Amino acid sequence: MNPNRLTKFLLAFALLSAQSVAQAEYLDAIELPALQTEAATQSLLLDITRVGDRIITVGERGHVLLSDDHGATWIQGQSPSRMQLNALTFVDDSVGWAVGEGGLIIRTDDGGKNWQRQYDDGLEGPFLDVLFRNNQEGFAVGVFNRMLHTDDGGESWDDWGEHVDNLDEWHLMAMAATGPSRDRIYIASEKGLVFRSTDQGESFEAIETGHQGTFHAIAARRGADGEDRIVMVGVGGVIYTSTDGGETWARIDSGTDLGLASVTWLDDGGLLAAGAGGVLVRLLPNLQQADTRYTQNGESLSALVQLDSNEALLVGFGGLHSFNFQ
């Protein structure tokens, strides 16, 4: 064979081999279990929750971390995929779900130590949040009006997008539910929209808040008067609140124009929101006044849980961070 032709052949073979390997790695990422690594606590973490005395957080590369000592030490759970996990939810101390990129949904039955893949659809787009009304019925939402519904604990999932009054297919960013049976469900979205269901998730109506931007997170709680308190936060540091189940809305001055990525109820009835640049906004229980602070390292934050009356555990870029918000 001509030396030049041989060189070209070898180069072409090498390129094709490299491309095949890259494609195989890309396609296999959702199938490969997450790697066990001590660096997971410093990786990008995107959601966190309390399950009894345990704290569980999830993030990039399928990482799941657990702590049984208020965040002092961590172990890594066994996750079936290396795809990024964006959100998680639990219905009791044992049973929970997490969702992420590639349309991935995984489930645990032992409090987050071991997970099994229940659903994925490759490159259809990520799920951004997951919510279960009980141990059987739940929903997963994501980009372009993606919504799935299950009534058998995630063994099977049905396309639920047509149940949402969302003809423009705005992204469904985050969910919250209220009531003893979690019968009212709210979904934060784009264009200042929130989608509300008053029939246990059978249908979702579009409600305008007067805002034109994107809401990234939502928190909702039923008051003693039977009305739902709702708080949504998002791009530009916006905070919108409702004390009548979404019928009317008020914009609260957050003191920042940095994007807010999460909002969580505090034990005193107030809320704490976190976001870009390490910003933290504490909303008082009256849902009318806000106090803005910043973490020292300025790392952008994704989610948080309250540890005690003075301290919160934050996750985001750089992994885990603690913060005293008194």
PDB file of C-alpha atoms in Angstrom, residues 183-184 197-204:
ATOM      1  CA  ASP A 183     -54.768  17.573  46.662  1.00  0.00           C
ATOM      2  CA  ARG A 184     -53.766  21.020  45.355  1.00  0.00           C
ATOM      3  CA  SER A 197     -54.570  21.903  39.913  1.00  0.00           C
ATOM      4  CA  THR A 198     -57.520  21.714  42.292  1.00  0.00           C
ATOM      5  CA  ASP A 199     -58.480  18.160  41.275  1.00  0.00           C
ATOM      6  CA  GLN A 200     -55.477  16.187  42.539  1.00  0.00           C
ATOM      7  CA  GLY A 201     -53.462  16.668  39.355  1.00  0.00           C
ATOM      8  CA  GLU A 202     -56.095  15.659  36.817  1.00  0.00           C
ATOM      9  CA  SER A 203     -55.939  19.097  35.162  1.00  0.00           C
ATOM     10  CA  PHE A 204     -53.804  22.222  35.512  1.00  0.00           C
TER      11      PHE A 204
END
